[in-house]
PDB file of C-alpha atoms in Angstrom:
ATOM      1  CA  MET A   1      41.746 -85.390 -61.142  1.00 46.00           C
ATOM      2  CA  ALA A   2      38.010 -85.107 -60.335  1.00 49.00           C
ATOM      3  CA  ARG A   3      36.998 -82.347 -57.825  1.00 55.00           C
ATOM      4  CA  ASN A   4      33.903 -84.175 -56.444  1.00 53.00           C
ATOM      5  CA  GLN A   5      35.117 -86.851 -54.067  1.00 61.00           C
ATOM      6  CA  SER A   6      31.599 -87.661 -52.690  1.00 61.00           C
ATOM      7  CA  PHE A   7      29.934 -90.897 -53.564  1.00 66.00           C
ATOM      8  CA  LEU A   8      26.418 -89.380 -53.108  1.00 66.00           C
ATOM      9  CA  PRO A   9      24.311 -88.665 -56.100  1.00 73.00           C
ATOM     10  CA  GLU A  10      24.622 -85.195 -57.454  1.00 76.00           C
ATOM     11  CA  ASP A  11      20.885 -84.471 -57.391  1.00 77.00           C
ATOM     12  CA  TYR A  12      20.765 -85.463 -53.705  1.00 74.00           C
ATOM     13  CA  LEU A  13      23.424 -82.927 -52.886  1.00 75.00           C
ATOM     14  CA  GLN A  14      21.567 -80.239 -54.796  1.00 80.00           C
ATOM     15  CA  ARG A  15      18.321 -81.022 -52.919  1.00 82.00           C
ATOM     16  CA  LYS A  16      20.196 -80.884 -49.621  1.00 80.00           C
ATOM     17  CA  VAL A  17      21.665 -77.502 -50.485  1.00 82.00           C
ATOM     18  CA  ALA A  18      18.237 -76.255 -51.577  1.00 84.00           C
ATOM     19  CA  ILE A  19      16.659 -77.464 -48.319  1.00 87.00           C
ATOM     20  CA  ARG A  20      19.395 -75.771 -46.269  1.00 86.00           C
ATOM     21  CA  THR A  21      18.956 -72.563 -48.236  1.00 88.00           C
ATOM     22  CA  ASN A  22      15.194 -72.653 -47.811  1.00 87.00           C
ATOM     23  CA  ALA A  23      15.556 -73.239 -44.048  1.00 89.00           C
ATOM     24  CA  ILE A  24      17.910 -70.272 -43.744  1.00 90.00           C
ATOM     25  CA  CYS A  25      15.556 -68.071 -45.764  1.00 90.00           C
ATOM     26  CA  ILE A  26      12.531 -69.178 -43.715  1.00 90.00           C
ATOM     27  CA  THR A  27      14.463 -68.536 -40.492  1.00 90.00           C
ATOM     28  CA  LEU A  28      15.495 -65.082 -41.661  1.00 90.00           C
ATOM     29  CA  PHE A  29      11.913 -64.339 -42.750  1.00 89.00           C
ATOM     30  CA  MET A  30      10.561 -65.438 -39.370  1.00 90.00           C
ATOM     31  CA  LEU A  31      13.146 -63.302 -37.590  1.00 90.00           C
ATOM     32  CA  GLU A  32      12.246 -60.353 -39.782  1.00 88.00           C
ATOM     33  CA  LEU A  33       8.535 -61.012 -39.165  1.00 89.00           C
ATOM     34  CA  PHE A  34       9.069 -61.188 -35.396  1.00 89.00           C
ATOM     35  CA  CYS A  35      11.062 -57.941 -35.503  1.00 91.00           C
ATOM     36  CA  LEU A  36       8.321 -56.297 -37.531  1.00 90.00           C
ATOM     37  CA  LEU A  37       5.681 -57.508 -35.089  1.00 90.00           C
ATOM     38  CA  GLY A  38       7.796 -56.229 -32.182  1.00 89.00           C
ATOM     39  CA  VAL A  39       8.096 -52.824 -33.870  1.00 89.00           C
ATOM     40  CA  LEU A  40       4.333 -52.769 -34.445  1.00 90.00           C
ATOM     41  CA  VAL A  41       3.689 -53.628 -30.793  1.00 89.00           C
ATOM     42  CA  VAL A  42       6.076 -50.926 -29.610  1.00 90.00           C
ATOM     43  CA  MET A  43       4.551 -48.382 -31.976  1.00 90.00           C
ATOM     44  CA  SER A  44       1.058 -49.355 -30.817  1.00 88.00           C
ATOM     45  CA  ARG A  45       2.034 -48.872 -27.187  1.00 89.00           C
ATOM     46  CA  GLN A  46       3.640 -45.537 -27.955  1.00 90.00           C
ATOM     47  CA  ARG A  47       0.528 -44.503 -29.871  1.00 89.00           C
ATOM     48  CA  ASP A  48      -1.627 -45.474 -26.897  1.00 89.00           C
ATOM     49  CA  GLU A  49       0.620 -43.466 -24.564  1.00 90.00           C
ATOM     50  CA  VAL A  50       0.444 -40.491 -26.912  1.00 90.00           C
ATOM     51  CA  ARG A  51      -3.331 -40.800 -27.002  1.00 90.00           C
ATOM     52  CA  GLN A  52      -3.467 -40.940 -23.214  1.00 90.00           C
ATOM     53  CA  GLN A  53      -1.255 -37.885 -22.981  1.00 91.00           C
ATOM     54  CA  GLN A  54      -3.434 -36.145 -25.549  1.00 90.00           C
ATOM     55  CA  VAL A  55      -6.528 -37.008 -23.522  1.00 90.00           C
ATOM     56  CA  MET A  56      -4.859 -35.665 -20.383  1.00 92.00           C
ATOM     57  CA  VAL A  57      -3.824 -32.479 -22.199  1.00 92.00           C
ATOM     58  CA  ASP A  58      -7.339 -32.060 -23.561  1.00 91.00           C
ATOM     59  CA  GLU A  59      -8.727 -32.558 -20.069  1.00 91.00           C
ATOM     60  CA  LYS A  60      -6.362 -29.928 -18.711  1.00 91.00           C
ATOM     61  CA  TYR A  61      -7.370 -27.578 -21.503  1.00 91.00           C
ATOM     62  CA  ARG A  62     -11.031 -28.157 -20.670  1.00 91.00           C
ATOM     63  CA  GLU A  63     -10.365 -27.495 -16.984  1.00 92.00           C
ATOM     64  CA  ALA A  64      -8.418 -24.347 -17.871  1.00 92.00           C
ATOM     65  CA  ALA A  65     -11.230 -23.216 -20.179  1.00 91.00           C
ATOM     66  CA  LEU A  66     -13.752 -23.885 -17.401  1.00 92.00           C
ATOM     67  CA  ARG A  67     -11.669 -21.853 -14.952  1.00 92.00           C
ATOM     68  CA  ILE A  68     -11.387 -19.040 -17.484  1.00 93.00           C
ATOM     69  CA  ASP A  69     -15.172 -19.096 -17.935  1.00 92.00           C
ATOM     70  CA  GLN A  70     -15.621 -19.032 -14.161  1.00 92.00           C
ATOM     71  CA  LEU A  71     -13.165 -16.128 -13.896  1.00 92.00           C
ATOM     72  CA  GLU A  72     -15.012 -14.222 -16.614  1.00 91.00           C
ATOM     73  CA  GLN A  73     -18.309 -14.936 -14.838  1.00 91.00           C
ATOM     74  CA  LEU A  74     -16.820 -13.700 -11.561  1.00 92.00           C
ATOM     75  CA  GLN A  75     -15.638 -10.548 -13.305  1.00 91.00           C
ATOM     76  CA  LYS A  76     -19.122 -10.042 -14.743  1.00 89.00           C
ATOM     77  CA  ASP A  77     -20.642 -10.607 -11.298  1.00 90.00           C
ATOM     78  CA  LYS A  78     -18.136  -8.166  -9.813  1.00 90.00           C
ATOM     79  CA  LYS A  79     -19.022  -5.606 -12.467  1.00 86.00           C
ATOM     80  CA  LEU A  80     -22.711  -6.154 -11.763  1.00 86.00           C
ATOM     81  CA  MET A  81     -22.135  -5.739  -8.023  1.00 88.00           C
ATOM     82  CA  MET A  82     -20.173  -2.547  -8.660  1.00 84.00           C
ATOM     83  CA  GLN A  83     -23.059  -1.253 -10.788  1.00 79.00           C
ATOM     84  CA  ARG A  84     -25.532  -2.084  -8.028  1.00 80.00           C
ATOM     85  CA  ARG A  85     -23.231  -0.394  -5.524  1.00 78.00           C
ATOM     86  CA  GLN A  86     -23.163   2.678  -7.733  1.00 73.00           C
ATOM     87  CA  VAL A  87     -26.951   2.621  -7.937  1.00 72.00           C
ATOM     88  CA  ALA A  88     -27.100   2.354  -4.153  1.00 73.00           C
ATOM     89  CA  GLU A  89     -24.692   5.263  -3.835  1.00 68.00           C
ATOM     90  CA  VAL A  90     -26.952   7.297  -6.102  1.00 64.00           C
ATOM     91  CA  LEU A  91     -30.137   6.447  -4.226  1.00 67.00           C
ATOM     92  CA  VAL A  92     -28.920   6.119  -0.635  1.00 69.00           C
ATOM     93  CA  GLU A  93     -27.198   8.801   1.374  1.00 71.00           C
ATOM     94  CA  LYS A  94     -23.707   7.893   2.500  1.00 74.00           C
ATOM     95  CA  VAL A  95     -24.219   9.511   5.881  1.00 78.00           C
ATOM     96  CA  PRO A  96     -27.804   9.372   7.241  1.00 80.00           C
ATOM     97  CA  ARG A  97     -29.348  12.661   8.236  1.00 82.00           C
ATOM     98  CA  SER A  98     -30.059  11.343  11.698  1.00 83.00           C
ATOM     99  CA  VAL A  99     -26.312  10.822  12.186  1.00 84.00           C
ATOM    100  CA  ILE A 100     -25.604  14.352  10.942  1.00 86.00           C
ATOM    101  CA  LEU A 101     -28.138  15.833  13.349  1.00 86.00           C
ATOM    102  CA  ALA A 102     -26.798  13.725  16.204  1.00 87.00           C
ATOM    103  CA  GLU A 103     -23.211  14.785  15.551  1.00 88.00           C
ATOM    104  CA  LEU A 104     -24.201  18.446  15.261  1.00 88.00           C
ATOM    105  CA  THR A 105     -26.082  18.161  18.530  1.00 87.00           C
ATOM    106  CA  ASN A 106     -23.087  16.553  20.207  1.00 88.00           C
ATOM    107  CA  GLN A 107     -20.843  19.437  19.140  1.00 89.00           C
ATOM    108  CA  MET A 108     -23.193  22.187  20.311  1.00 89.00           C
ATOM    109  CA  PRO A 109     -22.657  23.946  23.628  1.00 88.00           C
ATOM    110  CA  SER A 110     -25.506  23.499  26.059  1.00 85.00           C
ATOM    111  CA  THR A 111     -26.574  27.152  25.779  1.00 86.00           C
ATOM    112  CA  LEU A 112     -26.708  27.190  21.968  1.00 89.00           C
ATOM    113  CA  SER A 113     -29.747  26.374  19.860  1.00 87.00           C
ATOM    114  CA  LEU A 114     -30.356  25.971  16.143  1.00 88.00           C
ATOM    115  CA  LEU A 115     -33.278  27.744  14.518  1.00 88.00           C
ATOM    116  CA  GLU A 116     -32.854  26.517  10.950  1.00 89.00           C
ATOM    117  CA  PHE A 117     -31.106  23.570   9.357  1.00 88.00           C
ATOM    118  CA  ASP A 118     -30.798  23.299   5.577  1.00 90.00           C
ATOM    119  CA  MET A 119     -28.991  20.572   3.664  1.00 87.00           C
ATOM    120  CA  GLU A 120     -28.412  20.639  -0.085  1.00 87.00           C
ATOM    121  CA  THR A 121     -26.803  18.026  -2.324  1.00 82.00           C
ATOM    122  CA  GLU A 122     -25.030  19.298  -5.417  1.00 81.00           C
ATOM    123  CA  VAL A 123     -23.668  17.169  -8.263  1.00 76.00           C
ATOM    124  CA  LEU A 124     -20.121  18.170  -9.138  1.00 73.00           C
ATOM    125  CA  LYS A 125     -19.157  18.286 -12.779  1.00 72.00           C
ATOM    126  CA  THR A 126     -15.492  17.466 -13.180  1.00 65.00           C
ATOM    127  CA  ALA A 127     -13.667  18.118 -16.440  1.00 60.00           C
ATOM    128  CA  PRO A 128     -11.922  15.030 -17.869  1.00 60.00           C
ATOM    129  CA  ARG A 129      -8.167  14.980 -17.704  1.00 63.00           C
ATOM    130  CA  PRO A 130      -6.238  15.184 -21.006  1.00 64.00           C
ATOM    131  CA  LEU A 131      -5.109  11.763 -22.171  1.00 64.00           C
ATOM    132  CA  THR A 132      -1.867  10.772 -23.814  1.00 70.00           C
ATOM    133  CA  ALA A 133      -1.739   8.958 -27.151  1.00 69.00           C
ATOM    134  CA  ILE A 134      -1.213   5.595 -25.433  1.00 74.00           C
ATOM    135  CA  GLN A 135      -4.129   6.206 -23.050  1.00 69.00           C
ATOM    136  CA  ARG A 136      -6.375   7.256 -25.937  1.00 69.00           C
ATOM    137  CA  GLU A 137      -5.485   4.091 -27.845  1.00 71.00           C
ATOM    138  CA  ALA A 138      -6.087   1.918 -24.770  1.00 74.00           C
ATOM    139  CA  LYS A 139      -9.407   3.651 -24.150  1.00 69.00           C
ATOM    140  CA  LYS A 140     -10.404   3.104 -27.771  1.00 69.00           C
ATOM    141  CA  ASN A 141      -9.558  -0.601 -27.564  1.00 69.00           C
ATOM    142  CA  GLN A 142     -11.464  -0.912 -24.311  1.00 69.00           C
ATOM    143  CA  LYS A 143     -14.517   0.710 -25.876  1.00 66.00           C
ATOM    144  CA  ASN A 144     -14.309  -1.726 -28.776  1.00 61.00           C
ATOM    145  CA  ARG A 145     -14.112  -4.661 -26.353  1.00 60.00           C
ATOM    146  CA  GLU A 146     -17.011  -3.418 -24.252  1.00 60.00           C
ATOM    147  CA  LYS A 147     -19.158  -2.363 -27.175  1.00 56.00           C
ATOM    148  CA  LEU A 148     -21.271  -5.510 -26.897  1.00 48.00           C
ATOM    149  CA  GLU A 149     -21.461  -5.252 -23.096  1.00 53.00           C
ATOM    150  CA  GLU A 150     -22.933  -1.794 -22.721  1.00 52.00           C
ATOM    151  CA  SER A 151     -24.811  -1.332 -19.487  1.00 50.00           C
ATOM    152  CA  ASP A 152     -27.664   0.972 -18.558  1.00 51.00           C
ATOM    153  CA  ALA A 153     -26.296   1.526 -15.051  1.00 52.00           C
ATOM    154  CA  PRO A 154     -26.226   5.201 -14.082  1.00 56.00           C
ATOM    155  CA  LYS A 155     -22.891   6.884 -13.884  1.00 64.00           C
ATOM    156  CA  VAL A 156     -22.068   7.936 -10.368  1.00 63.00           C
ATOM    157  CA  GLN A 157     -20.866  11.507 -10.236  1.00 71.00           C
ATOM    158  CA  PRO A 158     -19.258  13.062  -7.170  1.00 75.00           C
ATOM    159  CA  THR A 159     -21.610  15.048  -4.999  1.00 79.00           C
ATOM    160  CA  LYS A 160     -21.180  17.851  -2.500  1.00 83.00           C
ATOM    161  CA  VAL A 161     -23.416  18.056   0.557  1.00 86.00           C
ATOM    162  CA  SER A 162     -23.684  21.578   1.927  1.00 89.00           C
ATOM    163  CA  LEU A 163     -25.157  22.450   5.313  1.00 91.00           C
ATOM    164  CA  ASN A 164     -26.528  25.821   6.348  1.00 93.00           C
ATOM    165  CA  LEU A 165     -27.118  26.385  10.056  1.00 92.00           C
ATOM    166  CA  ILE A 166     -28.842  29.348  11.676  1.00 91.00           C
ATOM    167  CA  GLY A 167     -28.892  29.490  15.460  1.00 91.00           C
ATOM    168  CA  VAL A 168     -28.774  31.665  18.531  1.00 90.00           C
ATOM    169  CA  ALA A 169     -26.468  31.779  21.528  1.00 90.00           C
ATOM    170  CA  PRO A 170     -26.120  34.055  24.555  1.00 88.00           C
ATOM    171  CA  THR A 171     -22.654  35.304  23.541  1.00 88.00           C
ATOM    172  CA  ASP A 172     -20.059  34.917  20.795  1.00 89.00           C
ATOM    173  CA  LEU A 173     -18.085  32.634  23.082  1.00 91.00           C
ATOM    174  CA  GLU A 174     -20.579  29.797  22.554  1.00 90.00           C
ATOM    175  CA  VAL A 175     -20.511  30.432  18.801  1.00 90.00           C
ATOM    176  CA  SER A 176     -16.703  30.231  18.754  1.00 91.00           C
ATOM    177  CA  GLN A 177     -16.786  27.034  20.801  1.00 92.00           C
ATOM    178  CA  PHE A 178     -19.303  25.543  18.382  1.00 91.00           C
ATOM    179  CA  LEU A 179     -17.103  26.440  15.388  1.00 92.00           C
ATOM    180  CA  ALA A 180     -14.030  24.993  17.105  1.00 91.00           C
ATOM    181  CA  ASN A 181     -15.849  21.725  17.784  1.00 91.00           C
ATOM    182  CA  LEU A 182     -16.957  21.524  14.165  1.00 91.00           C
ATOM    183  CA  ASN A 183     -13.408  22.150  12.901  1.00 91.00           C
ATOM    184  CA  GLN A 184     -12.091  19.294  15.042  1.00 90.00           C
ATOM    185  CA  HIS A 185     -14.773  16.865  13.861  1.00 88.00           C
ATOM    186  CA  ALA A 186     -13.921  14.503  10.992  1.00 86.00           C
ATOM    187  CA  LEU A 187     -17.419  14.610   9.510  1.00 87.00           C
ATOM    188  CA  PHE A 188     -17.472  18.344   8.819  1.00 89.00           C
ATOM    189  CA  GLU A 189     -15.161  20.490   6.729  1.00 89.00           C
ATOM    190  CA  ASN A 190     -14.975  23.921   5.100  1.00 90.00           C
ATOM    191  CA  ILE A 191     -16.659  25.593   8.083  1.00 90.00           C
ATOM    192  CA  PHE A 192     -17.449  29.233   7.362  1.00 91.00           C
ATOM    193  CA  LEU A 193     -19.180  31.752   9.635  1.00 90.00           C
ATOM    194  CA  ARG A 194     -21.282  34.052   7.469  1.00 91.00           C
ATOM    195  CA  TYR A 195     -22.296  36.428  10.210  1.00 89.00           C
ATOM    196  CA  SER A 196     -22.804  36.786  13.935  1.00 88.00           C
ATOM    197  CA  GLU A 197     -24.989  39.687  14.983  1.00 88.00           C
ATOM    198  CA  GLY A 198     -27.132  40.763  17.857  1.00 87.00           C
ATOM    199  CA  ALA A 199     -30.820  39.885  17.837  1.00 84.00           C
ATOM    200  CA  MET A 200     -33.690  40.504  20.222  1.00 83.00           C
ATOM    201  CA  ILE A 201     -35.557  37.300  21.042  1.00 80.00           C
ATOM    202  CA  GLN A 202     -38.507  37.804  23.370  1.00 77.00           C
ATOM    203  CA  ASP A 203     -36.964  41.040  24.634  1.00 80.00           C
ATOM    204  CA  ARG A 204     -33.643  39.299  25.301  1.00 84.00           C
ATOM    205  CA  GLU A 205     -30.363  40.227  23.647  1.00 86.00           C
ATOM    206  CA  MET A 206     -28.953  37.140  21.898  1.00 87.00           C
ATOM    207  CA  ARG A 207     -26.332  36.443  19.254  1.00 89.00           C
ATOM    208  CA  LYS A 208     -27.791  35.164  16.000  1.00 90.00           C
ATOM    209  CA  PHE A 209     -25.337  33.479  13.660  1.00 92.00           C
ATOM    210  CA  GLU A 210     -25.235  31.583  10.380  1.00 93.00           C
ATOM    211  CA  VAL A 211     -22.683  28.878   9.581  1.00 92.00           C
ATOM    212  CA  GLU A 212     -22.002  27.150   6.268  1.00 93.00           C
ATOM    213  CA  LEU A 213     -20.114  23.892   6.042  1.00 92.00           C
ATOM    214  CA  THR A 214     -19.745  20.823   3.851  1.00 91.00           C
ATOM    215  CA  LEU A 215     -20.031  17.149   4.710  1.00 88.00           C
ATOM    216  CA  ASN A 216     -17.023  14.838   4.468  1.00 86.00           C
ATOM    217  CA  GLN A 217     -18.628  11.851   2.738  1.00 79.00           C
ATOM    218  CA  ASN A 218     -15.503   9.716   3.006  1.00 78.00           C
ATOM    219  CA  VAL A 219     -16.043   9.202   6.731  1.00 76.00           C
ATOM    220  CA  SER A 220     -17.963   6.059   7.609  1.00 70.00           C
ATOM    221  CA  PRO A 221     -20.842   6.569  10.061  1.00 66.00           C
ATOM    222  CA  ASN A 222     -19.638   3.488  11.962  1.00 66.00           C
ATOM    223  CA  ARG A 223     -16.536   5.429  13.057  1.00 62.00           C
ATOM    224  CA  LEU A 224     -18.620   8.092  14.756  1.00 62.00           C
ATOM    225  CA  HIS A 225     -19.219   6.930  18.302  1.00 52.00           C
ATOM    226  CA  ALA A 226     -19.172  10.235  20.176  1.00 46.00           C
ATOM    227  CA  GLN A 227     -22.073  10.547  22.556  1.00 44.00           C
ATOM    228  CA  VAL A 228     -22.854  13.478  24.779  1.00 45.00           C
ATOM    229  CA  ASP A 229     -25.574  13.296  27.406  1.00 47.00           C
ATOM    230  CA  LEU A 230     -27.399  16.606  27.264  1.00 50.00           C
ATOM    231  CA  PRO A 231     -29.912  17.557  29.938  1.00 51.00           C
ATOM    232  CA  MET A 232     -32.284  18.902  27.289  1.00 55.00           C
ATOM    233  CA  ASP A 233     -32.764  18.903  23.552  1.00 55.00           C
ATOM    234  CA  PRO A 234     -30.923  21.894  22.052  1.00 52.00           C
ATOM    235  CA  MET A 235     -33.063  21.521  18.930  1.00 52.00           C
ATOM    236  CA  GLY A 236     -36.278  21.992  20.926  1.00 57.00           C
ATOM    237  CA  ASP A 237     -38.822  24.724  20.414  1.00 56.00           C
ATOM    238  CA  THR A 238     -38.383  26.373  23.832  1.00 60.00           C
ATOM    239  CA  ILE A 239     -35.449  28.147  25.463  1.00 59.00           C
ATOM    240  CA  GLN A 240     -35.278  28.705  29.206  1.00 61.00           C
ATOM    241  CA  ILE A 241     -33.565  31.929  30.274  1.00 61.00           C
ATOM    242  CA  ASN A 242     -33.384  33.364  33.753  1.00 62.00           C
ATOM    243  CA  GLU A 243     -33.750  37.006  34.722  1.00 61.00           C
ATOM    244  CA  GLN A 244     -30.008  37.628  34.280  1.00 60.00           C
ATOM    245  CA  GLY A 245     -30.219  36.606  30.600  1.00 57.00           C
ATOM    246  CA  GLU A 246     -28.531  33.225  31.138  1.00 60.00           C
ATOM    247  CA  ARG A 247     -29.937  30.012  29.795  1.00 58.00           C
ATOM    248  CA  VAL A 248     -31.213  27.562  32.413  1.00 59.00           C
ATOM    249  CA  LEU A 249     -31.383  23.818  31.775  1.00 53.00           C
ATOM    250  CA  ASN A 250     -34.201  21.686  33.186  1.00 49.00           C
ATOM    251  CA  ASP A 251     -35.287  24.224  35.759  1.00 45.00           C
ATOM    252  CA  PRO A 252     -39.021  23.744  36.315  1.00 42.00           C
ATOM    253  CA  LYS A 253     -39.226  27.027  38.254  1.00 42.00           C
ATOM    254  CA  VAL A 254     -38.296  29.036  35.136  1.00 40.00           C
ATOM    255  CA  SER A 255     -40.910  29.379  32.442  1.00 39.00           C
ATOM    256  CA  PRO A 256     -40.030  29.088  28.720  1.00 40.00           C
ATOM    257  CA  VAL A 257     -39.023  32.147  26.776  1.00 39.00           C
ATOM    258  CA  SER A 258     -42.517  32.499  25.343  1.00 36.00           C
ATOM    259  CA  ASN A 259     -43.866  33.048  28.888  1.00 36.00           C
ATOM    260  CA  LEU A 260     -41.056  35.102  30.362  1.00 37.00           C
ATOM    261  CA  PRO A 261     -42.233  38.177  32.253  1.00 38.00           C
ATOM    262  CA  LYS A 262     -41.253  41.438  30.741  1.00 38.00           C
ATOM    263  CA  ASP A 263     -38.804  43.700  32.499  1.00 40.00           C
ATOM    264  CA  LYS A 264     -40.313  46.328  34.704  1.00 38.00           C
ATOM    265  CA  GLU A 265     -40.158  49.739  33.218  1.00 36.00           C
TER     266      GLU A 265
END
């Protein structure tokens, strides 16, 4: 019995099968092509997003680098300002001499006068502290980093300002009061009385004394607001003393010490 029951020609059936096969293959190829195009589009979009993210990251890196440069510039400016401050500390006195004289005058009793005032500035040489192995290594690394940034700024060394005062007073009571006032003042320290002895000044028995002290340079002059209204300048050249040997302030009837009448023999 024959298997082919169709009355169509055999070549027609073969062409029909070939056409169907070709259509299926073309359809599968188009589907595969569309899928490939879709993958390419997706990959292109992802690549664009990655590029955008890379641009954003690069922009952030540039901003961070700019901030780091600004920070380094600020540190250099700070270092330069510190060097200028050190130069100013070397050249300018921390406490003006006018303030020192004013504060000394404010602490003096009204019957006490200064004959001499000497001020000397001494540079203190401090021995360096011994360093540990870690500190030596850190110091070595820091020197290597700052080797190309050496500066000619002067090194500020600690200084000591010493004052030497020579004055006269009627009695030791005024000298003690003067020393007590100096000890209570924040600007002066290390007060030392070298001597207090009797002295004849224009035939008058007075107490001549010498005081040594140092200046506290950590006190800001702006914190010193003490003011004392004195009827006369205790640093003046004349001293007014009455016949009893007591100092008189602003008494026009009493002549200065240079014109005092001598005692009657």
